[in-house]
Structures are given as C-alpha cells and as structure tokens.
C-alpha cells in the first residue's frame, strides 16, 4: 500500500516538474533566452554528474559557476521573467474555444485579395511558441481578425504596412513587427526580404508564416524553415486548417 | 491525442528527462538529509546519556 502511494506521489511530482520544464522551454524557444537556458541545463547536468561520481573539486567549481549563472540569468532576463510570470495569470484560455475556421477564412480572403492587387503581406500565426518578442517589436493592435483589417494594414504608404503582423489566438496582436531574416546559406538569393523574414521566423519558432509577394502576387507559406510557393486558395486553407488546429485528425 | 504527442515532441522528451533527473536528485538529497538528521538525533541522545548528570534529579 505504502509503495503504491509512494509511486503515485512520484508520478504526480514528476508530472508537475515536467509541466514546469515544458512551460519554461516553450516560453524560451524562439527567444535569446534559449541559449542561456541551454547553458544552465548543461552546467546543472555536469554539476549533478560530478556530484554523483564524487569529483569534489570539479563539483566545487561547478557549484560556484551554477550559483553565478542563476544570478546572471535573473539579471539578464528580468524582463522576460516578469513577462512570463504575468502571462501565467493572463493566459488566454479562450484559445481552446476558438473558431479557427473563421480566422483561417479571414486570413485566406485577405491574402488572395492582396495577391490580386500585388500588395505585399507578411502574416505570422502564433501556435505553441509565444511570439511576444516579435509583438513587442511592432505596434500593438489587439483587434479581432478580419480580412478588411488585414487588407487595410498592408495597404502601401500607410504607417502600419511595413513589417509583418502577428495573429495570436483570435486577435491581430500587432503590426509592423520585425521578424529575423533567415541565415540559411542554401536559401535562393532571388528571395526578397519579406520571404527571408518569413523563413527566419519559421526557423526560430513553430509559427505559420504566410507571405504575399509584392512582385508576383504569389502566396507562400513558411513552416519549420521550409517555404512552399504559389499556393492557391484551397491549398492555403488546407495548410492552415491542418496546422492551425493541432488536434485535427487529418494532420500530416 | 496523437498530434498532441507529436507537437513539440523533443521539447516534451527533454522536459521529461529533466523532470525525472530533478526528481531523483532531490529525492536522494532528501533521503540524505533525513539520514543525517537521524544520526544527529542518535548522537545527541547518546552524548546526553553519557553525561554525568544524566538520570539524576535536578538539585533544587
């Protein structure tokens, strides 16, 4: 009986720890914090291994480094930590009840209207990795996603048309956001900045990035560092509905 | 359910490994602490029983 209780407690505790680690890793992914986090995890692992093996001097050195790195982490990432803690309280639980198909329809409509007019557009759709860093680089909008709004944002010679927009949940979170350009040397040199930014963001996060070319009017999608060119309306809708709803059965 | 598993699969695996390592590490530390506390308690009881005033009534 006691063994059973101990095992249950152990599983629950490991579950709680897993949840915390998973949240931290997801939050850090796509931010500069991920490199520091990797370093801290590595130091921690070495610290534990050296302690287990009884290498006291090495363990002493790593204990000091570990203490310092925690302090450095708190100082360097105080903003991110503050934001992360605030997010716990403000988590958008409404995301579970979204009408994805409506949002997808609005985005697709906007993209193909912009494509017809040969107006460039860059739309990042947030999935599990938070795009807060990129949202902060732009101008906050926080409006419901609709095609008219998207078209208005990307209309040339308007203050918000430069950069990309971020769709988080059912809201257009911000426009004029700066996305990282891809550093992949294999990427064709003929690709413009907009497509490079789409690739760059999709490499660093799990976001779906839709691009409308200003030159050709072609609609492309960047996911996981891969760009799919010249999609038609149905293909775009299919891609978005497959990837924007992770629980959908026909996910490939 | 299946897609939930696939989504961010490696982050989930890394988190699980870290969680298991942390649990076992902390568990071991707690066991050591308890053992040490027991030893301290035993040694304090022994030293008390060996002291000359042990078992004698306090002088009023």
Tab-separated table of C-alpha atoms in Angstrom:
chain	number	residue	atom	x	y	z
A	1	UNK	CA	0.000	0.000	0.000
A	2	UNK	CA	2.804	2.367	1.012
A	3	UNK	CA	4.686	1.539	-2.178
A	4	UNK	CA	1.601	2.305	-4.208
A	5	UNK	CA	1.178	5.719	-2.513
A	6	UNK	CA	4.895	6.476	-2.979
A	7	UNK	CA	4.716	5.556	-6.681
A	8	UNK	CA	1.600	7.680	-7.213
A	9	UNK	CA	3.225	10.646	-5.458
A	10	UNK	CA	6.378	10.173	-7.526
A	11	UNK	CA	4.430	10.153	-10.791
A	12	UNK	CA	2.439	13.251	-9.797
A	13	UNK	CA	5.605	15.095	-8.751
A	14	UNK	CA	7.418	14.156	-11.979
A	15	UNK	CA	4.314	15.290	-13.878
A	16	UNK	CA	4.367	18.675	-12.134
A	17	UNK	CA	8.108	19.056	-12.821
A	18	UNK	CA	7.560	18.048	-16.459
A	19	UNK	CA	4.833	20.671	-16.824
A	20	UNK	CA	7.091	23.390	-15.359
A	21	UNK	CA	10.077	22.416	-17.541
A	22	UNK	CA	7.888	22.162	-20.634
A	23	UNK	CA	6.418	25.623	-19.972
A	24	UNK	CA	9.880	27.142	-19.459
A	25	UNK	CA	11.308	25.521	-22.603
A	26	UNK	CA	8.315	26.557	-24.700
A	27	UNK	CA	8.485	30.098	-23.359
A	28	UNK	CA	12.211	30.334	-24.014
A	29	UNK	CA	12.018	28.826	-27.505
A	30	UNK	CA	12.467	31.464	-30.170
A	31	UNK	CA	13.914	33.980	-27.729
A	32	UNK	CA	17.528	34.789	-26.917
A	33	UNK	CA	16.938	33.139	-23.542
A	34	UNK	CA	17.113	29.682	-25.093
A	35	UNK	CA	20.914	29.787	-25.393
A	36	UNK	CA	21.341	30.797	-21.751
A	37	UNK	CA	18.844	28.143	-20.736
A	38	UNK	CA	20.812	25.520	-22.663
A	39	UNK	CA	23.970	26.640	-20.837
A	40	UNK	CA	22.276	26.440	-17.444
A	41	UNK	CA	20.872	22.978	-18.193
A	42	UNK	CA	24.321	21.794	-19.301
A	43	UNK	CA	26.011	23.194	-16.182
A	44	UNK	CA	23.300	21.624	-13.999
A	45	UNK	CA	23.777	18.231	-15.628
A	46	UNK	CA	27.565	18.404	-15.211
A	47	UNK	CA	27.022	19.521	-11.598
A	48	UNK	CA	24.810	16.508	-10.879
A	49	UNK	CA	27.073	14.035	-12.695
A	50	UNK	CA	30.257	15.256	-10.957
A	51	UNK	CA	28.487	15.064	-7.598
A	52	UNK	CA	27.360	11.503	-8.274
A	53	UNK	CA	30.861	10.468	-9.378
A	54	UNK	CA	32.440	12.113	-6.343
A	55	UNK	CA	34.678	14.572	-8.246
A	56	UNK	CA	34.678	17.041	-5.359
A	57	UNK	CA	36.941	19.727	-6.841
A	58	UNK	CA	35.162	19.816	-10.189
A	59	UNK	CA	31.862	19.791	-8.319
A	60	UNK	CA	33.016	22.758	-6.206
A	61	UNK	CA	33.877	24.753	-9.344
A	62	UNK	CA	30.548	23.949	-10.961
A	63	UNK	CA	28.660	24.804	-7.778
A	64	UNK	CA	30.164	28.302	-7.932
A	65	UNK	CA	29.506	28.658	-11.668
A	66	UNK	CA	25.946	27.389	-11.192
A	67	UNK	CA	25.211	29.923	-8.457
A	68	UNK	CA	26.647	32.730	-10.582
A	69	UNK	CA	24.788	31.651	-13.715
A	70	UNK	CA	21.457	31.656	-11.858
A	71	UNK	CA	22.190	35.193	-10.694
A	72	UNK	CA	23.232	36.245	-14.208
A	73	UNK	CA	20.084	34.651	-15.635
A	74	UNK	CA	17.875	36.605	-13.219
A	75	UNK	CA	19.598	39.895	-14.041
A	76	UNK	CA	19.810	39.475	-17.818
A	77	UNK	CA	16.315	38.092	-18.266
A	78	UNK	CA	14.425	40.046	-15.647
A	79	UNK	CA	12.083	41.442	-18.314
A	80	UNK	CA	11.314	38.021	-19.770
A	81	UNK	CA	10.786	36.536	-16.313
A	82	UNK	CA	8.446	39.375	-15.385
A	83	UNK	CA	6.514	38.884	-18.613
A	84	UNK	CA	6.415	35.120	-18.149
A	85	UNK	CA	5.020	35.418	-14.635
A	86	UNK	CA	2.454	37.943	-15.828
A	87	UNK	CA	1.456	35.551	-18.625
A	88	UNK	CA	0.662	32.791	-16.161
A	89	UNK	CA	-2.095	34.962	-14.762
A	90	UNK	CA	-3.256	36.260	-18.112
A	91	UNK	CA	-3.111	33.013	-20.054
A	92	UNK	CA	-5.538	33.050	-22.908
A	93	UNK	CA	-7.645	30.024	-22.049
A	94	UNK	CA	-10.141	31.205	-24.648
A	95	UNK	CA	-7.723	29.783	-27.232
A	96	UNK	CA	-9.213	26.345	-26.650
A	97	UNK	CA	-12.596	27.543	-27.863
A	98	UNK	CA	-11.589	29.466	-30.956
A	99	UNK	CA	-13.444	29.357	-34.208
A	100	UNK	CA	-10.335	28.559	-36.235
A	101	UNK	CA	-12.187	28.094	-39.480
A	102	UNK	CA	-13.447	31.699	-39.349
A	103	UNK	CA	-9.983	33.034	-38.672
A	104	UNK	CA	-8.493	30.902	-41.447
A	105	UNK	CA	-11.186	32.105	-43.822
A	106	UNK	CA	-10.496	35.766	-42.976
A	107	UNK	CA	-6.738	35.339	-43.402
A	108	UNK	CA	-7.113	33.449	-46.685
A	109	UNK	CA	-9.562	36.015	-48.081
A	110	UNK	CA	-7.219	38.863	-47.169
A	111	UNK	CA	-4.192	37.099	-48.663
A	112	UNK	CA	-5.851	36.454	-52.013
A	113	UNK	CA	-7.307	39.959	-52.260
A	114	UNK	CA	-3.843	41.348	-51.529
A	115	UNK	CA	-2.413	38.873	-54.045
A	116	UNK	CA	-4.784	40.152	-56.749
A	117	UNK	CA	-3.637	43.725	-56.094
A	118	UNK	CA	0.002	42.591	-55.844
A	119	UNK	CA	0.312	44.090	-52.413
A	120	UNK	CA	2.981	42.533	-50.218
A	121	UNK	CA	1.960	40.992	-46.886
A	122	UNK	CA	3.595	39.070	-44.081
A	123	UNK	CA	1.366	37.320	-41.540
A	124	UNK	CA	2.707	35.213	-38.673
A	125	UNK	CA	0.228	32.939	-36.921
A	126	UNK	CA	1.252	32.031	-33.410
A	127	UNK	CA	0.999	28.401	-32.346
A	128	UNK	CA	2.579	26.993	-29.200
A	129	UNK	CA	5.691	29.167	-29.149
A	130	UNK	CA	4.854	32.640	-27.919
A	131	UNK	CA	5.741	35.460	-30.290
A	132	UNK	CA	5.815	38.136	-27.582
A	133	UNK	CA	9.297	39.322	-28.547
A	134	UNK	CA	8.149	39.995	-32.107
A	135	UNK	CA	4.863	41.531	-30.969
A	136	UNK	CA	6.826	43.962	-28.838
A	137	UNK	CA	8.917	44.992	-31.846
A	138	UNK	CA	5.793	46.252	-33.622
A	139	UNK	CA	2.754	48.372	-32.891
A	140	UNK	CA	0.148	46.750	-30.680
A	141	UNK	CA	-3.275	46.394	-32.290
A	142	UNK	CA	-5.191	43.697	-30.363
A	143	UNK	CA	-8.142	43.518	-32.737
A	144	UNK	CA	-10.354	40.696	-33.984
A	145	UNK	CA	-9.010	39.034	-37.139
A	146	UNK	CA	-10.915	40.115	-40.218
A	147	UNK	CA	-9.937	40.420	-43.848
A	148	UNK	CA	-10.746	44.141	-44.110
A	149	UNK	CA	-8.423	44.937	-41.239
A	150	UNK	CA	-5.610	42.848	-42.743
A	151	UNK	CA	-6.017	44.491	-46.153
A	152	UNK	CA	-6.035	47.947	-44.558
A	153	UNK	CA	-2.881	47.188	-42.588
A	154	UNK	CA	-0.948	46.133	-45.698
A	155	UNK	CA	-2.121	48.996	-47.892
A	156	UNK	CA	1.056	50.695	-49.189
A	157	UNK	CA	2.100	54.108	-47.907
A	158	UNK	CA	0.267	53.698	-44.625
A	159	UNK	CA	2.078	53.833	-41.283
A	160	UNK	CA	1.451	50.165	-40.377
A	161	UNK	CA	2.186	48.439	-43.675
A	162	UNK	CA	5.924	47.880	-43.120
A	163	UNK	CA	6.952	44.670	-41.379
A	164	UNK	CA	4.716	41.754	-40.506
A	165	UNK	CA	1.640	41.199	-38.399
A	166	UNK	CA	1.246	38.628	-35.667
A	167	UNK	CA	-2.023	36.760	-35.218
A	168	UNK	CA	-2.179	35.360	-31.697
A	169	UNK	CA	-5.282	33.372	-30.837
A	170	UNK	CA	-8.250	35.116	-32.401
A	171	UNK	CA	-6.635	38.564	-32.319
A	172	UNK	CA	-4.315	40.523	-34.548
A	173	UNK	CA	-1.789	41.199	-31.804
A	174	UNK	CA	0.470	43.715	-33.574
A	175	UNK	CA	1.564	45.041	-36.933
A	176	UNK	CA	4.844	46.434	-38.194
A	177	UNK	CA	6.634	43.616	-36.381
A	178	UNK	CA	10.241	42.847	-37.196
A	179	UNK	CA	10.992	39.201	-37.886
A	180	UNK	CA	14.504	37.704	-38.012
A	181	UNK	CA	15.885	37.098	-41.506
A	182	UNK	CA	16.937	33.569	-42.355
A	183	UNK	CA	20.663	32.914	-42.152
A	184	UNK	CA	20.394	29.728	-44.182
A	185	UNK	CA	23.003	29.958	-46.992
A	186	UNK	CA	21.023	27.453	-49.080
A	187	UNK	CA	18.121	29.857	-49.477
A	188	UNK	CA	17.814	31.211	-53.002
A	189	UNK	CA	19.306	34.668	-53.473
A	190	UNK	CA	16.288	35.634	-55.534
A	191	UNK	CA	14.092	35.651	-52.433
A	192	UNK	CA	13.176	39.082	-51.121
A	193	UNK	CA	13.382	40.362	-47.567
A	194	UNK	CA	9.738	39.517	-46.838
A	195	UNK	CA	10.233	35.843	-47.735
A	196	UNK	CA	13.552	35.740	-45.859
A	197	UNK	CA	11.843	37.141	-42.775
A	198	UNK	CA	9.079	34.530	-43.095
A	199	UNK	CA	11.670	31.759	-43.299
A	200	UNK	CA	13.685	33.250	-40.430
A	201	UNK	CA	10.689	33.351	-38.106
A	202	UNK	CA	9.576	29.848	-39.067
A	203	UNK	CA	13.098	28.568	-38.329
A	204	UNK	CA	13.125	30.074	-34.855
A	205	UNK	CA	9.536	29.365	-33.835
A	206	UNK	CA	6.708	26.991	-34.740
A	207	UNK	CA	4.659	29.854	-36.202
A	208	UNK	CA	2.928	29.541	-39.567
A	209	UNK	CA	4.044	32.479	-41.703
A	210	UNK	CA	2.035	33.479	-44.763
A	211	UNK	CA	3.700	35.725	-47.336
A	212	UNK	CA	2.169	37.552	-50.277
A	213	UNK	CA	4.740	38.584	-52.851
A	214	UNK	CA	4.680	42.197	-53.947
A	215	UNK	CA	6.263	41.314	-57.314
A	216	UNK	CA	4.330	38.242	-58.403
A	217	UNK	CA	1.323	38.273	-56.089
A	218	UNK	CA	2.141	34.659	-55.200
A	219	UNK	CA	1.058	33.373	-51.818
A	220	UNK	CA	3.615	31.282	-49.921
A	221	UNK	CA	3.707	29.644	-46.519
A	222	UNK	CA	6.783	29.158	-44.349
A	223	UNK	CA	6.682	26.430	-41.703
A	224	UNK	CA	9.647	24.972	-39.850
A	225	UNK	CA	12.170	26.725	-42.114
A	226	UNK	CA	10.522	25.482	-45.325
A	227	UNK	CA	8.812	27.729	-47.803
A	228	UNK	CA	6.009	26.469	-50.039
A	229	UNK	CA	5.463	28.794	-53.000
A	230	UNK	CA	2.445	29.845	-55.035
A	231	UNK	CA	-0.381	28.238	-53.151
A	232	UNK	CA	-3.937	28.519	-54.390
A	233	UNK	CA	-6.778	29.406	-52.046
A	234	UNK	CA	-7.755	25.813	-51.309
A	235	UNK	CA	-4.175	24.741	-50.593
A	236	UNK	CA	-3.643	27.664	-48.236
A	237	UNK	CA	-6.875	26.887	-46.407
A	238	UNK	CA	-5.905	23.227	-46.189
A	239	UNK	CA	-2.415	24.012	-44.885
A	240	UNK	CA	-3.746	26.461	-42.312
A	241	UNK	CA	-6.547	24.205	-41.111
A	242	UNK	CA	-4.182	21.238	-40.834
A	243	UNK	CA	-1.536	23.121	-38.901
A	244	UNK	CA	-3.526	25.713	-37.032
A	245	UNK	CA	-5.611	23.017	-35.358
A	246	UNK	CA	-3.134	20.586	-33.875
A	247	UNK	CA	-5.869	18.218	-32.722
A	248	UNK	CA	-7.320	17.765	-36.179
A	249	UNK	CA	-7.354	14.180	-37.387
A	250	UNK	CA	-6.019	14.689	-40.896
A	251	UNK	CA	-2.819	16.287	-39.709
A	252	UNK	CA	0.129	15.188	-41.824
B	1	UNK	CA	-4.337	12.831	-28.938
B	2	UNK	CA	-1.740	11.573	-31.402
B	3	UNK	CA	-0.988	15.068	-32.706
B	4	UNK	CA	-0.684	16.337	-29.119
B	5	UNK	CA	2.126	13.813	-28.674
B	6	UNK	CA	3.824	14.785	-31.931
B	7	UNK	CA	3.610	18.527	-31.322
B	8	UNK	CA	6.892	19.778	-29.829
B	9	UNK	CA	7.862	16.138	-29.321
B	10	UNK	CA	11.510	16.784	-28.475
B	11	UNK	CA	10.719	19.568	-26.020
B	12	UNK	CA	8.364	17.164	-24.266
B	13	UNK	CA	11.012	14.444	-24.144
B	14	UNK	CA	13.725	16.825	-22.880
B	15	UNK	CA	11.306	18.173	-20.243
B	16	UNK	CA	10.500	14.623	-19.124
B	17	UNK	CA	14.182	13.700	-18.842
B	18	UNK	CA	14.908	16.866	-16.859
B	19	UNK	CA	11.894	16.235	-14.623
B	20	UNK	CA	12.999	12.649	-13.874
B	21	UNK	CA	16.619	13.722	-13.208
B	22	UNK	CA	15.452	16.540	-10.913
B	23	UNK	CA	13.072	14.253	-9.016
B	24	UNK	CA	15.681	11.597	-8.364
B	25	UNK	CA	18.320	14.178	-7.424
B	26	UNK	CA	16.030	15.967	-4.949
B	27	UNK	CA	14.778	12.634	-3.586
B	28	UNK	CA	18.335	11.497	-2.897
B	29	UNK	CA	19.148	14.803	-1.191
B	30	UNK	CA	16.043	14.476	0.990
B	31	UNK	CA	16.968	10.902	1.957
B	32	UNK	CA	20.495	12.066	2.866
B	33	UNK	CA	19.080	14.920	4.960
B	34	UNK	CA	16.734	12.572	6.822
B	35	UNK	CA	19.560	10.099	7.437
B	36	UNK	CA	21.791	12.867	8.730
B	37	UNK	CA	19.038	14.214	10.985
B	38	UNK	CA	18.518	10.708	12.441
B	39	UNK	CA	22.257	10.304	13.071
B	40	UNK	CA	22.403	13.696	14.756
B	41	UNK	CA	19.446	12.790	16.931
B	42	UNK	CA	21.018	9.438	17.888
B	43	UNK	CA	24.391	11.005	18.682
B	44	UNK	CA	22.752	13.708	20.804
B	45	UNK	CA	20.794	11.056	22.759
B	46	UNK	CA	23.992	9.015	23.305
B	47	UNK	CA	26.006	12.034	24.450
B	48	UNK	CA	23.182	13.011	26.810
B	49	UNK	CA	23.050	9.523	28.350
B	50	UNK	CA	26.828	9.535	28.830
B	51	UNK	CA	26.898	12.878	30.604
B	52	UNK	CA	27.367	12.671	34.464
B	53	UNK	CA	24.118	14.489	35.186
B	54	UNK	CA	22.016	12.077	33.058
B	55	UNK	CA	19.200	10.441	35.055
B	56	UNK	CA	19.905	12.461	38.218
B	57	UNK	CA	17.217	14.649	39.710
B	58	UNK	CA	17.909	18.323	39.308
B	59	UNK	CA	19.169	19.977	42.505
B	60	UNK	CA	16.601	22.359	43.960
